[in-house]
Short mmCIF file of C-alpha atoms in Angstrom, two decimals:
data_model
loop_
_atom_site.label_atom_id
_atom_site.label_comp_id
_atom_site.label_asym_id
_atom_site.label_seq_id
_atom_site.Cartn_x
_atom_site.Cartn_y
_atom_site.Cartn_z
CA UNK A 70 -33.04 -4.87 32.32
CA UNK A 71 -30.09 -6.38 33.41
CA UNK A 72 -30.73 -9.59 31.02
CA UNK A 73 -31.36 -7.65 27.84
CA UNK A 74 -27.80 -5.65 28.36
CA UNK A 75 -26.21 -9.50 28.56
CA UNK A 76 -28.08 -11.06 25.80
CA UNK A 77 -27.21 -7.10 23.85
CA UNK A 78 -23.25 -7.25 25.14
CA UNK A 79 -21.81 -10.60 24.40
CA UNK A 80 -18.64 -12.19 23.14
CA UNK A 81 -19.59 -13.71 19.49
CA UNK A 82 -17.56 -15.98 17.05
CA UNK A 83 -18.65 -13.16 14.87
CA UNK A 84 -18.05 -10.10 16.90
CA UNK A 85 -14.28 -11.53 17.59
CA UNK A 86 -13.34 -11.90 13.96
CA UNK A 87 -15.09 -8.88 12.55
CA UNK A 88 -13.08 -6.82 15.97
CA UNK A 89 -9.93 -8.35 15.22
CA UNK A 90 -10.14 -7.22 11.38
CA UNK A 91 -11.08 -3.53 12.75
CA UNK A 92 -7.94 -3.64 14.46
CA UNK A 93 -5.92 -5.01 11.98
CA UNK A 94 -7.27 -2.31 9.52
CA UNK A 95 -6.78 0.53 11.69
CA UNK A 96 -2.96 -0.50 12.55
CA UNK A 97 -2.31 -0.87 8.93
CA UNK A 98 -3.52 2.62 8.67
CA UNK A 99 -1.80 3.95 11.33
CA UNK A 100 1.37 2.47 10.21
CA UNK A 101 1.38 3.70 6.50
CA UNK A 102 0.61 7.53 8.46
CA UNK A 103 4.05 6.95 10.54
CA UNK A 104 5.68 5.89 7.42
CA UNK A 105 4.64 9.16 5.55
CA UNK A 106 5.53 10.96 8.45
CA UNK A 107 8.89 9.71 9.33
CA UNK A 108 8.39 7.33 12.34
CA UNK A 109 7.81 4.09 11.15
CA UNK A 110 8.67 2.15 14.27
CA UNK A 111 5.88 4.26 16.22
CA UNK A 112 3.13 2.92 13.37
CA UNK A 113 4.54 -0.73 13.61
CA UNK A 114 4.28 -1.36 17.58
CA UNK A 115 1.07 0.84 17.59
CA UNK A 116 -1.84 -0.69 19.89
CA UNK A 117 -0.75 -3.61 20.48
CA UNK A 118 -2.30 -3.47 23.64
CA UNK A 119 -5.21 -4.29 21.81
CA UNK A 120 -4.05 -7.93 21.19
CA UNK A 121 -4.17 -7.90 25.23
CA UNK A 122 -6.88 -10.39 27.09
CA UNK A 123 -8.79 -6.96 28.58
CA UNK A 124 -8.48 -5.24 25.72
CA UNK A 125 -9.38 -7.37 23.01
CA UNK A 126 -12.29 -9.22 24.68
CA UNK A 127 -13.56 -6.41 25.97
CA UNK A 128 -13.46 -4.87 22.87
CA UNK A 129 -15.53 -8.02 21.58
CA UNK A 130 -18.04 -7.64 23.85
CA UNK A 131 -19.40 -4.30 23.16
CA UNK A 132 -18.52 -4.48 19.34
CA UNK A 133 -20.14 -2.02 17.75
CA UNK A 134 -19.66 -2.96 13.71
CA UNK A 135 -16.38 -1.09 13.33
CA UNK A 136 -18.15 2.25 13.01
CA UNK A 137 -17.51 3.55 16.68
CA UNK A 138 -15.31 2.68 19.02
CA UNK A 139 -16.63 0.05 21.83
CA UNK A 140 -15.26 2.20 24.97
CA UNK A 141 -17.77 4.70 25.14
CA UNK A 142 -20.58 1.69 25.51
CA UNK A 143 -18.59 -0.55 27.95
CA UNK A 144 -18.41 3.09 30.58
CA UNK A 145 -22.21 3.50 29.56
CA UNK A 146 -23.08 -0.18 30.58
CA UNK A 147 -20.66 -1.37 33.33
CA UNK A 148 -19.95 2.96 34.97
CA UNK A 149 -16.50 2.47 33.45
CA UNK A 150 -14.11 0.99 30.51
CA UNK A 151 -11.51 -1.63 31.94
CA UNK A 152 -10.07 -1.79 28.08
CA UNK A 153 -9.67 2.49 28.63
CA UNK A 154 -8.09 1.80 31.71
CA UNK A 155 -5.35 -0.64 30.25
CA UNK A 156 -5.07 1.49 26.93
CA UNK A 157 -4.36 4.87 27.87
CA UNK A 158 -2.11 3.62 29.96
CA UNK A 159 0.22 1.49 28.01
CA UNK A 160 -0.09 3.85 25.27
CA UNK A 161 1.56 7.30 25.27
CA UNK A 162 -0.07 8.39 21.96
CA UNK A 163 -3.05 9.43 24.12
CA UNK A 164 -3.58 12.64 25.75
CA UNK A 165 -4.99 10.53 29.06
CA UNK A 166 -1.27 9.18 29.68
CA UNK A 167 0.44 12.46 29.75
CA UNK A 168 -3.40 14.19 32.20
CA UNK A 169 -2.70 14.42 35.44
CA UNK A 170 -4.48 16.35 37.79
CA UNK A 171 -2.63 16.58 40.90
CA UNK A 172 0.24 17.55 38.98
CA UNK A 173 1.87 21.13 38.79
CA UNK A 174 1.43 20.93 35.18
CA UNK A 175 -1.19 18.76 34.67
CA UNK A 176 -0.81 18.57 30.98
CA UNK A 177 2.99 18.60 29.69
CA UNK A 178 3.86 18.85 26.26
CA UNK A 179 3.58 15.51 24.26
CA UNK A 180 6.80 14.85 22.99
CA UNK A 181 7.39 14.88 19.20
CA UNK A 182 6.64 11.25 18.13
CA UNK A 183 3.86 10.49 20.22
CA UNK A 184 2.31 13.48 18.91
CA UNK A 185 2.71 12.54 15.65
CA UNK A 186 1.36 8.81 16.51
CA UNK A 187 -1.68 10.73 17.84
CA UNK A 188 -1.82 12.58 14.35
CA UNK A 189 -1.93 9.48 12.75
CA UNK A 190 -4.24 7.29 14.95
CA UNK A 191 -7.06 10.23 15.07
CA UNK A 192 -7.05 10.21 11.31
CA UNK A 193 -6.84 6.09 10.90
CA UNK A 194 -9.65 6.14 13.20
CA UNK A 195 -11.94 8.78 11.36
CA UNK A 196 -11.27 6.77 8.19
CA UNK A 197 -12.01 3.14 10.01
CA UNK A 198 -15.05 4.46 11.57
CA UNK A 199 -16.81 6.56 8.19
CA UNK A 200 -15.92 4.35 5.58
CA UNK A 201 -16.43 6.00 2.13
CA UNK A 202 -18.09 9.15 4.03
CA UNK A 203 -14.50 10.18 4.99
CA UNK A 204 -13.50 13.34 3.36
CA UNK A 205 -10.06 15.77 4.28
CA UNK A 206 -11.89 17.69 6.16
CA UNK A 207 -13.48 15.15 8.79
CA UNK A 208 -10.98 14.89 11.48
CA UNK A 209 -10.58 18.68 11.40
CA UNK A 210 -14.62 18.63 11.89
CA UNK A 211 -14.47 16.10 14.44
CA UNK A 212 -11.56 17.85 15.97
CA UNK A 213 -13.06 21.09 16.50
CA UNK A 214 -16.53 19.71 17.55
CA UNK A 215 -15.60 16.88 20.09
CA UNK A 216 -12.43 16.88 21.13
CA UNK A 217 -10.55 20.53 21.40
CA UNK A 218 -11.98 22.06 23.65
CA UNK A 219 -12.33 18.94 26.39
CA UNK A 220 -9.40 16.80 25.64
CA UNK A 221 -6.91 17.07 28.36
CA UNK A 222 -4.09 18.00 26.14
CA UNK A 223 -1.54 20.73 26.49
CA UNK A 224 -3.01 24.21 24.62
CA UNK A 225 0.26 24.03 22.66
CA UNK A 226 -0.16 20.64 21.34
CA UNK A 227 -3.78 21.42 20.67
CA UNK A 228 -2.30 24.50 18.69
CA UNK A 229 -0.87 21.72 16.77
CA UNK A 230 -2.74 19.27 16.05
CA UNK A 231 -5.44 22.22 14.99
CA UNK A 232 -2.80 23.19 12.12
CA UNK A 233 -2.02 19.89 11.43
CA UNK A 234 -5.73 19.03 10.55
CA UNK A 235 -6.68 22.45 8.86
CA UNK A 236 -3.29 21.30 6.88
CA UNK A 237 -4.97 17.85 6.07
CA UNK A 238 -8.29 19.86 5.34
CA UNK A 239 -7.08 22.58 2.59
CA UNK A 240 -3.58 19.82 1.01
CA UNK A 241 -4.44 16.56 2.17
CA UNK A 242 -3.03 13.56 3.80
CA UNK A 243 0.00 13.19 1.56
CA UNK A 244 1.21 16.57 1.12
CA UNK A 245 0.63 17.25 5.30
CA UNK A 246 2.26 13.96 6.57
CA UNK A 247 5.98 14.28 5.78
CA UNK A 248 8.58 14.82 8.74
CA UNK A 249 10.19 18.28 7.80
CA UNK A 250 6.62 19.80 7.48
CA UNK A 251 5.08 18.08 10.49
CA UNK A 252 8.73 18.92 12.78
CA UNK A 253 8.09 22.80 11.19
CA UNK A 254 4.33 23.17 12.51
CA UNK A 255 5.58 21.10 16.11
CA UNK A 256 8.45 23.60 16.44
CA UNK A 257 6.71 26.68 15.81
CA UNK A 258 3.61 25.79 18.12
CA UNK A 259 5.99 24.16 20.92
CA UNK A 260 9.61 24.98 21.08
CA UNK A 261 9.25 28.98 20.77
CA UNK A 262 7.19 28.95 23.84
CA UNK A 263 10.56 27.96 25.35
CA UNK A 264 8.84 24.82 27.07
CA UNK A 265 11.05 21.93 25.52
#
């Protein structure tokens, strides 16, 4: 058992390229999102943990064609993800940097432009990962299905990003991702509560 998950999980010439380009792709994507959206410097440093020695060859290892993320195989095969470990936390656009559970509040309000980074990377990733299949409405789908209701995110953030995506759904990308209408949706689901 143990031999067929090494010769299965290795580091290939092949596996490092194709990995590298997913990145690439996906930061590109990410970056153009922050543009429309008004925080350009947030899309250009985005991930670049993933350039990092655990990351990236970790990453490599448990490839998995650019379709799905390699994460949820390395914790199947090795109990745990080192490159989740180092990623959530030297990223804040995550909900797992902002979780903790011994704390009062355990999940704060994400502040503006991570949110927005979040925004963004959720939808480069949905594109990266379904190709052609992607539509407007698959993060929303995806959203709703996988990651509302167990994401460790703040219940007025996840007001937000809900709107944001049914925005993406019903106008599309372009029309959603601009800063005065993105700031509109974040103050109305946030500020009013009289949390920031």
């Amino acid at each position: 058992m143990v031999r067929n998950v090494e010769n299965k999980y290795r580091i290939t010439l092949k596996n490092t390229i194709k990995h590298f380009n997913t990145i690439n792709k996906h930061r590109w994507i990410v970056f153009k999102l922050c543009c429309k959206a008004g925080i350009p410097w947030r899309g250009f440093i985005h991930d670049l943990s993933k350039y990092s020695w655990v990351e990236f060859w970790g990453s490599v290892k448990y490839y998995q064609g650019g379709k799905r993320s390699p994460i949820p195989i390395q914790k199947e095969v090795e109990g745990f993800s080192k490159v989740w470990l180092h990623h959530r936390a030297k990223n804040k656009h995550h909900s797992a940097y902002w979780y903790d559970s011994k704390a009062p509040i355990q999940a704060p309000i994400i502040p503006y432009k991570y949110a927005i980074e979040m925004i963004c990377d959720k939808l480069s990733a949905s594109i990266v990962y379904t190709g052609k299949d992607w539509t407007n409405e698959t993060e929303l789908n995806y959203w709703r299905e996988k990651e509302r209701e167990v994401e460790p995110i703040n219940e007025h953030i996840k007001k937000f990003f809900d709107q944001v995506f049914e925005q993406v759904s019903r106008k599309g990308i372009n029309k959603t991702l601009n800063k005065k209408n993105l700031k509109n949706i974040y103050d109305k689901c946030v500020s009013k509560n009289g949390t920031l």
